[in-house]
Amino acid sequence: MKTFANLLHPISPSDFIDQYWTQKAILISDNNPRKFADLFSWESLNQILNLYPLKSPEVRLSQSEKKFQPIQTAQHIIQGCQSGATLVVDRLHQKNENIAKLAEQLRLELGHRIQINSYSSPGRQQGFTCHYDSHEVFILQISGQKHWRVFSESFPYPTSDIPSSQFTPPEGNPYLEQILNPGELLYIPRGHWHYAIAVAEPSLHLTLGIDGPTGLDFSDWLTEQLQNSPQWRQTLPFLNPNNRSACREHLQELIKTWQQQIEENSLIERYLDEQCSKGQPSRQFSFPAQLSHPQFPDGLFTQFYRPQQPVLIEANPKIGGYTLKTGEKKIALAGLDLSSLEKLFTSENFTGLDVQTWLADFDWETEIVPLLTQLVQNGILLVVFS
């Protein structure tokens, strides 16, 4: 977990998970004000605002309890921020390459959904009232300072269906109160109340949200699997007092059958495999190579890039090969052994020459090029054009 470890340094991922993950907030300092300087900046934010459509709610204003109309123009943003509002830009991982790479790698290392937003605030302003989030939160301070206060949870492990607006914020003292400086990271577990106020100068930070599946999500997935069972779709006996015994026996038989089915069909393993292979890569286009006749302009020296998305490789006896699953994509490949496939999907960057070395018994023109063409056309591999 190299990327995750770099974010947490000098705390190790194992110590962080044991002592803080989902339990309590912590401010982590690496004594390096420029730790995140190459990741994002005011200039990076300006590029996004100047080049991307300013669409609500992906771009929005917030100022404590004040309500704003949906953003219509650039002037609307400028005037709102000059009057003290915080500017929020959602889904930064779809708008900035550095952020996309960070999200890709964390998704691969942690296996959970990742979303990264930016928050820019004028000095001495509070963008949000005290609230909690329904996902794990990492604050990466880019520029300026923010004074954070974090309070204990009042409702453990809230989901998105249970927003903090349903509860009254805590009245006691925060268990963590600190100023976050550039290069420092603040972790806040979901459900823990918090708010922040920019100090004297404008503040810019990234919020990295980690939204992992819960037991409730697994339960929903199991319910989807049951749709294929006539036994579970069958109508229950009449639900009147005289039939209560028959209903009880019917439900007990369903539970018994379901327990056997879980063990026999390895449903848990299938669920874990599906979760592992999900996740949308940030880069899916590689034109002109993805057009009707993909071109590898440098032949054996053509460079390929594999988006950082988990790939599930399953044996496919029908074709004497394997089926690849990544995200919503599925592709069948015949004539390759498992070790060769694994090399293709454990290397982030490689050339056609590397592939020929891995597939020493394959001909470049008649076998390797068609294979790479199929992978490129499906967006599983991308061609790097200089």
PDB file of N, CA and C in Angstrom, residues 296 298-308 340-359 364 368 371-372 375-376 380-384:
ATOM      1  N   PHE A 296      -0.438   0.816 -33.864  1.00  0.00           N
ATOM      2  CA  PHE A 296       0.657   0.809 -32.913  1.00  0.00           C
ATOM      3  C   PHE A 296       1.834   1.464 -33.629  1.00  0.00           C
ATOM      4  N   ASP A 298       4.703   2.724 -33.168  1.00  0.00           N
ATOM      5  CA  ASP A 298       6.123   2.417 -32.994  1.00  0.00           C
ATOM      6  C   ASP A 298       6.397   0.916 -32.979  1.00  0.00           C
ATOM      7  N   GLY A 299       5.449   0.137 -33.499  1.00  0.00           N
ATOM      8  CA  GLY A 299       5.651  -1.304 -33.564  1.00  0.00           C
ATOM      9  C   GLY A 299       5.966  -1.902 -32.214  1.00  0.00           C
ATOM     10  N   LEU A 300       7.057  -2.662 -32.147  1.00  0.00           N
ATOM     11  CA  LEU A 300       7.451  -3.307 -30.889  1.00  0.00           C
ATOM     12  C   LEU A 300       7.751  -2.292 -29.783  1.00  0.00           C
ATOM     13  N   PHE A 301       8.046  -1.073 -30.163  1.00  0.00           N
ATOM     14  CA  PHE A 301       8.403  -0.057 -29.166  1.00  0.00           C
ATOM     15  C   PHE A 301       7.211   0.814 -28.763  1.00  0.00           C
ATOM     16  N   THR A 302       6.027   0.471 -29.254  1.00  0.00           N
ATOM     17  CA  THR A 302       4.819   1.172 -28.822  1.00  0.00           C
ATOM     18  C   THR A 302       4.647   1.001 -27.311  1.00  0.00           C
ATOM     19  N   GLN A 303       4.322   2.077 -26.632  1.00  0.00           N
ATOM     20  CA  GLN A 303       4.156   2.031 -25.181  1.00  0.00           C
ATOM     21  C   GLN A 303       2.684   1.875 -24.824  1.00  0.00           C
ATOM     22  N   PHE A 304       2.432   1.034 -23.844  1.00  0.00           N
ATOM     23  CA  PHE A 304       1.071   0.776 -23.382  1.00  0.00           C
ATOM     24  C   PHE A 304       0.949   1.153 -21.910  1.00  0.00           C
ATOM     25  N   TYR A 305      -0.257   1.574 -21.564  1.00  0.00           N
ATOM     26  CA  TYR A 305      -0.558   1.927 -20.174  1.00  0.00           C
ATOM     27  C   TYR A 305      -1.791   1.142 -19.738  1.00  0.00           C
ATOM     28  N   ARG A 306      -1.736   0.568 -18.553  1.00  0.00           N
ATOM     29  CA  ARG A 306      -2.898  -0.155 -18.018  1.00  0.00           C
ATOM     30  C   ARG A 306      -3.550   0.686 -16.931  1.00  0.00           C
ATOM     31  N   PRO A 307      -4.801   1.135 -17.144  1.00  0.00           N
ATOM     32  CA  PRO A 307      -5.488   1.884 -16.091  1.00  0.00           C
ATOM     33  C   PRO A 307      -5.490   1.105 -14.781  1.00  0.00           C
ATOM     34  N   GLN A 308      -5.304   1.832 -13.688  1.00  0.00           N
ATOM     35  CA  GLN A 308      -5.201   1.180 -12.385  1.00  0.00           C
ATOM     36  C   GLN A 308      -6.572   0.759 -11.877  1.00  0.00           C
ATOM     37  N   SER A 340       1.216 -15.619 -18.409  1.00  0.00           N
ATOM     38  CA  SER A 340       1.358 -14.566 -19.414  1.00  0.00           C
ATOM     39  C   SER A 340       0.327 -13.472 -19.196  1.00  0.00           C
ATOM     40  N   LEU A 341      -0.910 -13.868 -18.909  1.00  0.00           N
ATOM     41  CA  LEU A 341      -1.962 -12.889 -18.657  1.00  0.00           C
ATOM     42  C   LEU A 341      -1.647 -12.042 -17.440  1.00  0.00           C
ATOM     43  N   GLU A 342      -1.168 -12.687 -16.391  1.00  0.00           N
ATOM     44  CA  GLU A 342      -0.876 -11.962 -15.159  1.00  0.00           C
ATOM     45  C   GLU A 342       0.201 -10.910 -15.365  1.00  0.00           C
ATOM     46  N   LYS A 343       1.168 -11.187 -16.236  1.00  0.00           N
ATOM     47  CA  LYS A 343       2.203 -10.183 -16.526  1.00  0.00           C
ATOM     48  C   LYS A 343       1.593  -8.957 -17.198  1.00  0.00           C
ATOM     49  N   LEU A 344       0.631  -9.190 -18.086  1.00  0.00           N
ATOM     50  CA  LEU A 344      -0.025  -8.078 -18.754  1.00  0.00           C
ATOM     51  C   LEU A 344      -0.776  -7.192 -17.769  1.00  0.00           C
ATOM     52  N   PHE A 345      -1.275  -7.795 -16.694  1.00  0.00           N
ATOM     53  CA  PHE A 345      -2.140  -7.047 -15.784  1.00  0.00           C
ATOM     54  C   PHE A 345      -1.522  -6.801 -14.420  1.00  0.00           C
ATOM     55  N   THR A 346      -0.219  -6.940 -14.335  1.00  0.00           N
ATOM     56  CA  THR A 346       0.484  -6.518 -13.125  1.00  0.00           C
ATOM     57  C   THR A 346       1.486  -5.422 -13.442  1.00  0.00           C
ATOM     58  N   SER A 347       1.625  -5.102 -14.724  1.00  0.00           N
ATOM     59  CA  SER A 347       2.540  -4.032 -15.154  1.00  0.00           C
ATOM     60  C   SER A 347       1.718  -2.814 -15.551  1.00  0.00           C
ATOM     61  N   GLU A 348       2.075  -1.655 -15.001  1.00  0.00           N
ATOM     62  CA  GLU A 348       1.333  -0.431 -15.319  1.00  0.00           C
ATOM     63  C   GLU A 348       1.746   0.120 -16.673  1.00  0.00           C
ATOM     64  N   ASN A 349       3.035   0.109 -16.951  1.00  0.00           N
ATOM     65  CA  ASN A 349       3.550   0.601 -18.228  1.00  0.00           C
ATOM     66  C   ASN A 349       4.473  -0.455 -18.839  1.00  0.00           C
ATOM     67  N   PHE A 350       4.324  -0.687 -20.142  1.00  0.00           N
ATOM     68  CA  PHE A 350       5.196  -1.648 -20.821  1.00  0.00           C
ATOM     69  C   PHE A 350       5.153  -1.372 -22.309  1.00  0.00           C
ATOM     70  N   THR A 351       6.015  -2.029 -23.052  1.00  0.00           N
ATOM     71  CA  THR A 351       6.082  -1.850 -24.506  1.00  0.00           C
ATOM     72  C   THR A 351       5.690  -3.139 -25.216  1.00  0.00           C
ATOM     73  N   GLY A 352       5.520  -3.028 -26.529  1.00  0.00           N
ATOM     74  CA  GLY A 352       5.256  -4.221 -27.324  1.00  0.00           C
ATOM     75  C   GLY A 352       6.391  -5.211 -27.209  1.00  0.00           C
ATOM     76  N   LEU A 353       7.621  -4.710 -27.065  1.00  0.00           N
ATOM     77  CA  LEU A 353       8.775  -5.594 -26.913  1.00  0.00           C
ATOM     78  C   LEU A 353       8.675  -6.412 -25.625  1.00  0.00           C
ATOM     79  N   ASP A 354       8.173  -5.792 -24.558  1.00  0.00           N
ATOM     80  CA  ASP A 354       7.961  -6.534 -23.308  1.00  0.00           C
ATOM     81  C   ASP A 354       6.950  -7.664 -23.520  1.00  0.00           C
ATOM     82  N   VAL A 355       5.881  -7.348 -24.250  1.00  0.00           N
ATOM     83  CA  VAL A 355       4.852  -8.363 -24.490  1.00  0.00           C
ATOM     84  C   VAL A 355       5.429  -9.515 -25.309  1.00  0.00           C
ATOM     85  N   GLN A 356       6.238  -9.216 -26.292  1.00  0.00           N
ATOM     86  CA  GLN A 356       6.841 -10.276 -27.096  1.00  0.00           C
ATOM     87  C   GLN A 356       7.768 -11.149 -26.251  1.00  0.00           C
ATOM     88  N   THR A 357       8.440 -10.534 -25.278  1.00  0.00           N
ATOM     89  CA  THR A 357       9.289 -11.310 -24.370  1.00  0.00           C
ATOM     90  C   THR A 357       8.442 -12.230 -23.502  1.00  0.00           C
ATOM     91  N   TRP A 358       7.304 -11.710 -22.998  1.00  0.00           N
ATOM     92  CA  TRP A 358       6.433 -12.533 -22.157  1.00  0.00           C
ATOM     93  C   TRP A 358       5.792 -13.661 -22.962  1.00  0.00           C
ATOM     94  N   LEU A 359       5.478 -13.376 -24.239  1.00  0.00           N
ATOM     95  CA  LEU A 359       4.824 -14.363 -25.110  1.00  0.00           C
ATOM     96  C   LEU A 359       5.815 -14.811 -26.179  1.00  0.00           C
ATOM     97  N   TRP A 364       4.462 -11.827 -33.493  1.00  0.00           N
ATOM     98  CA  TRP A 364       4.056 -10.446 -33.250  1.00  0.00           C
ATOM     99  C   TRP A 364       2.883 -10.034 -34.141  1.00  0.00           C
ATOM    100  N   ILE A 368       0.187 -11.517 -31.483  1.00  0.00           N
ATOM    101  CA  ILE A 368       0.289 -10.519 -30.419  1.00  0.00           C
ATOM    102  C   ILE A 368      -0.465  -9.241 -30.784  1.00  0.00           C
ATOM    103  N   LEU A 371      -4.147  -9.601 -30.271  1.00  0.00           N
ATOM    104  CA  LEU A 371      -4.441  -9.623 -28.832  1.00  0.00           C
ATOM    105  C   LEU A 371      -4.443  -8.208 -28.262  1.00  0.00           C
ATOM    106  N   LEU A 372      -3.376  -7.455 -28.539  1.00  0.00           N
ATOM    107  CA  LEU A 372      -3.294  -6.086 -28.031  1.00  0.00           C
ATOM    108  C   LEU A 372      -4.399  -5.208 -28.607  1.00  0.00           C
ATOM    109  N   LEU A 375      -7.556  -5.747 -26.639  1.00  0.00           N
ATOM    110  CA  LEU A 375      -7.488  -5.127 -25.315  1.00  0.00           C
ATOM    111  C   LEU A 375      -7.583  -3.608 -25.408  1.00  0.00           C
ATOM    112  N   VAL A 376      -6.955  -3.027 -26.433  1.00  0.00           N
ATOM    113  CA  VAL A 376      -7.004  -1.573 -26.605  1.00  0.00           C
ATOM    114  C   VAL A 376      -8.398  -1.120 -27.016  1.00  0.00           C
ATOM    115  N   ILE A 380      -9.146  -1.680 -22.091  1.00  0.00           N
ATOM    116  CA  ILE A 380      -8.466  -2.353 -20.993  1.00  0.00           C
ATOM    117  C   ILE A 380      -6.984  -1.967 -20.961  1.00  0.00           C
ATOM    118  N   LEU A 381      -6.421  -1.760 -22.145  1.00  0.00           N
ATOM    119  CA  LEU A 381      -5.078  -1.183 -22.281  1.00  0.00           C
ATOM    120  C   LEU A 381      -5.203   0.108 -23.088  1.00  0.00           C
ATOM    121  N   LEU A 382      -4.328   1.067 -22.813  1.00  0.00           N
ATOM    122  CA  LEU A 382      -4.291   2.312 -23.556  1.00  0.00           C
ATOM    123  C   LEU A 382      -2.937   2.467 -24.222  1.00  0.00           C
ATOM    124  N   VAL A 383      -2.916   3.061 -25.401  1.00  0.00           N
ATOM    125  CA  VAL A 383      -1.677   3.338 -26.100  1.00  0.00           C
ATOM    126  C   VAL A 383      -1.188   4.723 -25.697  1.00  0.00           C
ATOM    127  N   VAL A 384       0.086   4.813 -25.363  1.00  0.00           N
ATOM    128  CA  VAL A 384       0.681   6.097 -24.989  1.00  0.00           C
ATOM    129  C   VAL A 384       1.273   6.738 -26.225  1.00  0.00           C
TER     130      VAL A 384
END
